[in-house]
CSV table of C-alpha atoms in Angstrom, one decimal:
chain,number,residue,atom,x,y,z
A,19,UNK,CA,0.0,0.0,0.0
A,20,UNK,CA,1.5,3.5,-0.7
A,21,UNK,CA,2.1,5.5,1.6
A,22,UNK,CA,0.2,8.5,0.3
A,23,UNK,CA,-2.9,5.9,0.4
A,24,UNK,CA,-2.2,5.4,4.0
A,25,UNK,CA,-2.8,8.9,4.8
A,26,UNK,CA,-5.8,9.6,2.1
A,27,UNK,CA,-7.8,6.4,3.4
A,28,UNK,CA,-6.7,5.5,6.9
A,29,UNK,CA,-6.1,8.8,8.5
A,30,UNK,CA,-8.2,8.4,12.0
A,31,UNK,CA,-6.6,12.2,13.1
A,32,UNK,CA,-5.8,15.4,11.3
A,33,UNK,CA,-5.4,18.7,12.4
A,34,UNK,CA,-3.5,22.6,11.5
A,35,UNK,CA,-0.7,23.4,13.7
A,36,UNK,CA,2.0,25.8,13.6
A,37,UNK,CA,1.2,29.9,13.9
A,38,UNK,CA,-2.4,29.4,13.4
A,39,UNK,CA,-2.7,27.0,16.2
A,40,UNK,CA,-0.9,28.8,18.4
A,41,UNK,CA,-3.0,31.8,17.4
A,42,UNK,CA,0.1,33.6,16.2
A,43,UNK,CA,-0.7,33.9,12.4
A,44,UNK,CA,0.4,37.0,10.6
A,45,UNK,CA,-0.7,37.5,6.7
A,46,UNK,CA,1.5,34.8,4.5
A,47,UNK,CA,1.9,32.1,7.8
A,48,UNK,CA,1.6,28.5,5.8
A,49,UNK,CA,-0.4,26.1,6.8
A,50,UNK,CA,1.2,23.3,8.5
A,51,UNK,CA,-0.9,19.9,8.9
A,52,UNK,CA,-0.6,17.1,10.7
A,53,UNK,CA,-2.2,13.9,11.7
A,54,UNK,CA,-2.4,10.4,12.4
A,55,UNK,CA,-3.4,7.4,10.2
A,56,UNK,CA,-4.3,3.8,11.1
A,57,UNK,CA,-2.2,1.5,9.4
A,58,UNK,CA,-4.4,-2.0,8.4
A,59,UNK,CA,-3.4,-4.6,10.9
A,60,UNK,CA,-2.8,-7.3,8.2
A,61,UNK,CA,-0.3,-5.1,6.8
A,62,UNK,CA,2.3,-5.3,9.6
A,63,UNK,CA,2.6,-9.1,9.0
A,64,UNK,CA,4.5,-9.2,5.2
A,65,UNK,CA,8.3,-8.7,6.0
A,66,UNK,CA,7.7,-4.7,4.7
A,67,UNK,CA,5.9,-2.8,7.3
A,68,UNK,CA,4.0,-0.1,6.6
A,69,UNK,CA,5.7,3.1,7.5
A,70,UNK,CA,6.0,5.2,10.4
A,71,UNK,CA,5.2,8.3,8.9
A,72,UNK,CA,4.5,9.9,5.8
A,73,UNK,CA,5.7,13.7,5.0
A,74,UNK,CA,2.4,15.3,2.6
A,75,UNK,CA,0.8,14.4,0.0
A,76,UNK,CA,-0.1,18.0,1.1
A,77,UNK,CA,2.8,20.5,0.9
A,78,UNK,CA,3.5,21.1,5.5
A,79,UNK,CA,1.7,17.7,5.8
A,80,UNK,CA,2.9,15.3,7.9
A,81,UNK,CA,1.6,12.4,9.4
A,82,UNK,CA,2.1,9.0,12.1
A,83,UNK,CA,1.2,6.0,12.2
A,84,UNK,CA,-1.0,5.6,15.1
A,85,UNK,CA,1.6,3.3,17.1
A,86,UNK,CA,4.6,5.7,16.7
A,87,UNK,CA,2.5,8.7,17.8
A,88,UNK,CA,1.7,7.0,20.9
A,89,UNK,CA,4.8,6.2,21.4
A,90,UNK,CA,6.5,9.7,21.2
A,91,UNK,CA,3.4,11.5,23.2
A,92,UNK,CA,4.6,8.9,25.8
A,93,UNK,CA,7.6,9.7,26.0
A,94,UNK,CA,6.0,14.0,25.8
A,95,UNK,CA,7.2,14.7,22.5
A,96,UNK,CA,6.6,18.1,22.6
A,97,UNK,CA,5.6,18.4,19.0
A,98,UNK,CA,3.2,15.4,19.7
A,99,UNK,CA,1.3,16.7,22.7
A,100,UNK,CA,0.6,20.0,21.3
A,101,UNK,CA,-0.8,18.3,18.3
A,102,UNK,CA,-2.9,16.0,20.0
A,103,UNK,CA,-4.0,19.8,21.6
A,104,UNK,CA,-4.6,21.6,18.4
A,105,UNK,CA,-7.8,23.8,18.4
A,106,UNK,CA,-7.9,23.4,14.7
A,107,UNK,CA,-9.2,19.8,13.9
A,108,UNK,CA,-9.8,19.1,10.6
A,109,UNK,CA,-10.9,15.4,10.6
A,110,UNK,CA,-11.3,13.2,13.4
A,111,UNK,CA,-13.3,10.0,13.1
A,112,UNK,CA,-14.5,7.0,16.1
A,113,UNK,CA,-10.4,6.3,16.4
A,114,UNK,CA,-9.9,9.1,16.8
A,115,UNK,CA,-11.9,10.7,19.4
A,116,UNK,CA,-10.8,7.6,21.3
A,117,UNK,CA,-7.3,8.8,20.9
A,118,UNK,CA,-8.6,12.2,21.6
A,119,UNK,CA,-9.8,10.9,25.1
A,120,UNK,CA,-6.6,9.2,26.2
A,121,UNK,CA,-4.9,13.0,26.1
A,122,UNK,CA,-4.6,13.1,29.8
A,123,UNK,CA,-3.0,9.9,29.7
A,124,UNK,CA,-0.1,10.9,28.1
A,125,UNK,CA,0.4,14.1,30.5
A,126,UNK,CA,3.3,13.5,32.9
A,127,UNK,CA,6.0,15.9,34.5
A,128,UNK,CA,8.5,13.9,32.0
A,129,UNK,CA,7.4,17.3,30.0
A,130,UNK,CA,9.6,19.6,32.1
A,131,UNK,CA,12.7,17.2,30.6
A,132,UNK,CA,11.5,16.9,27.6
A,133,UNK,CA,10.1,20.5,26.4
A,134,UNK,CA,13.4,22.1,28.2
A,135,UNK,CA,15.8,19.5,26.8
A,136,UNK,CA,14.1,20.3,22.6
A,137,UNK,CA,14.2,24.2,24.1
A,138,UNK,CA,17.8,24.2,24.8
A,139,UNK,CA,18.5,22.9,21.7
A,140,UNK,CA,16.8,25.8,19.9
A,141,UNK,CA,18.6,28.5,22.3
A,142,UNK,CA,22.4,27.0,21.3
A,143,UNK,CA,21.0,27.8,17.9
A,144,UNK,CA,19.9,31.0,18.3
A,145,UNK,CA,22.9,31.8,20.0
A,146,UNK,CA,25.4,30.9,17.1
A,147,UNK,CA,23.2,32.9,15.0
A,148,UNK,CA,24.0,36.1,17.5
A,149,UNK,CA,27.5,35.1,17.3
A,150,UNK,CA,27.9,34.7,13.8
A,151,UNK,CA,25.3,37.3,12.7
A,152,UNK,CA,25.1,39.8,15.5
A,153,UNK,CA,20.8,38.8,15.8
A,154,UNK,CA,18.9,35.5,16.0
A,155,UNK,CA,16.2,34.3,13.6
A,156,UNK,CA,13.6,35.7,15.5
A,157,UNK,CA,10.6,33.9,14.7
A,158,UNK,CA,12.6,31.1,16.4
A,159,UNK,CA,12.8,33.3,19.3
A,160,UNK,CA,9.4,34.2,19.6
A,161,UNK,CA,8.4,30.2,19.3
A,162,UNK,CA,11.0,29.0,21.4
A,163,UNK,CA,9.6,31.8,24.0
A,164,UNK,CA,6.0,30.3,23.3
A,165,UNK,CA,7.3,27.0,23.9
A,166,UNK,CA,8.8,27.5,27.3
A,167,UNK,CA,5.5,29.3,28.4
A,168,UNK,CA,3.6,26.3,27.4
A,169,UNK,CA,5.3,24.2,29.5
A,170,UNK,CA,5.5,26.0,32.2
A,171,UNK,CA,2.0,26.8,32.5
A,172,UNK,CA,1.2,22.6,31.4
A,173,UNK,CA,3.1,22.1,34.8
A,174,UNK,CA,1.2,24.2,36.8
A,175,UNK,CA,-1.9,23.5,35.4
A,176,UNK,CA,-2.1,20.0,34.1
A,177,UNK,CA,-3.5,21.1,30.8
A,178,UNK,CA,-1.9,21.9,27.8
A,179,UNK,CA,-3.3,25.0,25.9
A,180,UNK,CA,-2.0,25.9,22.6
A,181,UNK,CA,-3.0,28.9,21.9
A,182,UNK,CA,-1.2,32.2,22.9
A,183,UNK,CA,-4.2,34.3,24.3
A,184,UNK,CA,-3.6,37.7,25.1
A,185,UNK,CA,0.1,36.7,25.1
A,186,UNK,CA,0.2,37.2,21.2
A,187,UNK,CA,1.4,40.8,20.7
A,188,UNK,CA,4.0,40.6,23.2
A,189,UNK,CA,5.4,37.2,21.3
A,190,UNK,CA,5.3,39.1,17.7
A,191,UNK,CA,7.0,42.1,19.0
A,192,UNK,CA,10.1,39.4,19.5
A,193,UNK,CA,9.3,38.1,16.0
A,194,UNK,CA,9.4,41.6,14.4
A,195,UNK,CA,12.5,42.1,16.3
A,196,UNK,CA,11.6,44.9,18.9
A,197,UNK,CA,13.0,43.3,21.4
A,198,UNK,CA,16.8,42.9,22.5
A,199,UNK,CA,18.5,39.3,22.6
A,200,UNK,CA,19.1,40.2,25.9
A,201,UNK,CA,15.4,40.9,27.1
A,202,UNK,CA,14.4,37.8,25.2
A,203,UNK,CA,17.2,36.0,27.2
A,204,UNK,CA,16.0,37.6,30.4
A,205,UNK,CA,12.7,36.0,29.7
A,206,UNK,CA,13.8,32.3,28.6
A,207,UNK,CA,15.7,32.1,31.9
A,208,UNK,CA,12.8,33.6,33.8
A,209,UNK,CA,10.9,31.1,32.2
A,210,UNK,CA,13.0,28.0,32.5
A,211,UNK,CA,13.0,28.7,36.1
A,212,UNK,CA,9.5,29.5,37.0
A,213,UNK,CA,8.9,26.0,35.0
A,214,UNK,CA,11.0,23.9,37.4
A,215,UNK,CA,9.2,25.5,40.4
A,216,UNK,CA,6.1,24.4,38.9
A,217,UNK,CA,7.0,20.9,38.3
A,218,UNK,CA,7.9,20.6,42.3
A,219,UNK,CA,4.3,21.4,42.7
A,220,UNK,CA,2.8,20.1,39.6
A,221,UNK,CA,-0.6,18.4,39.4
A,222,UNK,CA,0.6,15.9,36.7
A,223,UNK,CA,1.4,12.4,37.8
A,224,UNK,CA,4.8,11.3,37.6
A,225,UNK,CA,4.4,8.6,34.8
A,226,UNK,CA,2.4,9.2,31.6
A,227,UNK,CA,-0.6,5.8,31.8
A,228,UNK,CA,1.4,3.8,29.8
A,229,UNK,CA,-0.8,1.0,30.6
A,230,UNK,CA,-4.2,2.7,29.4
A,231,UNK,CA,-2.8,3.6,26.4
A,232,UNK,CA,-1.2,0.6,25.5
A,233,UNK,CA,-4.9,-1.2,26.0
A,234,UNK,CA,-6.2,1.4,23.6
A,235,UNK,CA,-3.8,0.5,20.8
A,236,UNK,CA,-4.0,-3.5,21.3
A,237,UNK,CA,-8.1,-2.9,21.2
A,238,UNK,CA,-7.6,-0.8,17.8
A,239,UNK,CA,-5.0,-3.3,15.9
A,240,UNK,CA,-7.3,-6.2,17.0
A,241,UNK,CA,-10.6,-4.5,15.7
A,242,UNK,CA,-8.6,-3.2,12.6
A,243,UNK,CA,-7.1,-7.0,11.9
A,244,UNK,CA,-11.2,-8.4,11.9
A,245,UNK,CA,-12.1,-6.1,8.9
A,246,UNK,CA,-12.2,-7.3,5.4
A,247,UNK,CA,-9.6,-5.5,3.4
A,248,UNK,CA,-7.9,-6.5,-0.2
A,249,UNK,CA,-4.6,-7.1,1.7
A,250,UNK,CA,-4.0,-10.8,2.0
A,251,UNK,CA,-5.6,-13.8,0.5
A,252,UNK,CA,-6.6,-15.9,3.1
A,253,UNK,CA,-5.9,-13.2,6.3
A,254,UNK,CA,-9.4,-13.7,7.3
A,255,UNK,CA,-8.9,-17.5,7.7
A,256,UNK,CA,-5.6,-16.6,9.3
A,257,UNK,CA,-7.8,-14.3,12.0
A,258,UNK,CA,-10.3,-17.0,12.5
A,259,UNK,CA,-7.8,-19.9,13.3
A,260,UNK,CA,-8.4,-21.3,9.8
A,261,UNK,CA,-5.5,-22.7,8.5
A,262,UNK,CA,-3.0,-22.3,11.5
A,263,UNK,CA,-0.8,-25.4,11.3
A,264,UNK,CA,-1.1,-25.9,7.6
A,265,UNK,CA,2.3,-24.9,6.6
């Protein structure tokens, strides 16, 4: 099956994220969509599994198979959570609202590690940029100042909220560049911080329900591996115990 089929047929999840999720769209923002397909069951027992993901058909389209999204929002992607948060759905379907449901049980305090650990990454880059071009790239800035907002507020709160709010103006003043590198350093310290204070207190359980989720996914491969599809002669027979022993 091609992979572009995967996504057209089998998608259970789709959704817009980037600046117009996070409510900081300005005129020329693309749209950037993601989402989650089903992969048929039968398919993951040839020797060529279907894939983990599948970049468009869509130009900014991107999508997981359902296993690997679980497995990243486990371990609090941050990219993965804050899709699986989007405001902006654009398809869901019975799969998918049950993944929809299970959003809680991928909330841990493993986020402090996880959202600071991508964020620090970001700053080392925007700090070459000031060293080898006097400025950063500051829409970077202004997102990796989103970012570290998002998580600290996830840690006090135990919700994730992707949109910006009232915070929008002050976050495109760093993307237009009104604002010093210092200032904007001032703040991602001030941030970090206040996010590690939060976790001490945080409302989110330790461990994301691995457990939960797992049963989800074993309940949806099962279901998925009893519908008739064109993928296998004799799969059916295979699912019913017809057959077993005959090679």
């Amino acid at each position: 099956m091609r992979p572009e089929t995967l996504v057209r047929d089998h998608t259970i999840y789709a959704c817009v994220m980037g600046s117009r999720a996070f409510g900081l769209a300005t005129d020329g923002s693309d749209t950037d969509r993601r989402g989650v397909f089903l992969a048929p069951t039968p398919l993951f027992w040839r020797f060529d599994k279907p894939p983990t993901h599948v970049d468009g058909p869509l130009e900014e389209q991107f999508s997981w198979e359902l296993e690997r999204f679980c497995e990243l929002a486990l371990r609090a992607n941050p990219n993965i959570l804050e899709c699986l948060h989007s405001p902006l759905v654009e398809y869901v379907d019975d799969t998918g609202r049950e993944l929809l449901a299970l959003r809680e049980a991928f909330l841990s305090r493993q986020a402090l590690e996880t959202f600071t650990r991508y964020a620090l990454g970001q700053r080392k880059k925007l700090e070459a940029d000031v060293r080898s071009h006097g400025a950063p790239r500051w829409k970077h800035a202004m997102h990796l100042l989103r970012l570290l907002t998002s998580a600290r507020d996830l840690l006090r709160t135990g919700r994730l909220t992707i949109d910006v709010g009232d915070r929008r103006e002050a976050l495109l003043e760093v993307k237009r560049g009104e604002v010093t590198w210092p200032e904007v350093e001032s703040r991602m310290n001030r941030l970090a911080r206040e996010a590690e204070e939060a976790c001490r207190h945080s409302p989110l359980p330790a461990e994301p329900d691995r457990r939960r989720v797992e049963d989800f996914l074993i309940g949806v491969r099962r279901a998925s591996a009893l519908q008739p599809g064109p993928y296998d002669e004799g799969v059916q027979g295979v699912v019913d115990g017809r057959g077993i022993g005959q090679r």
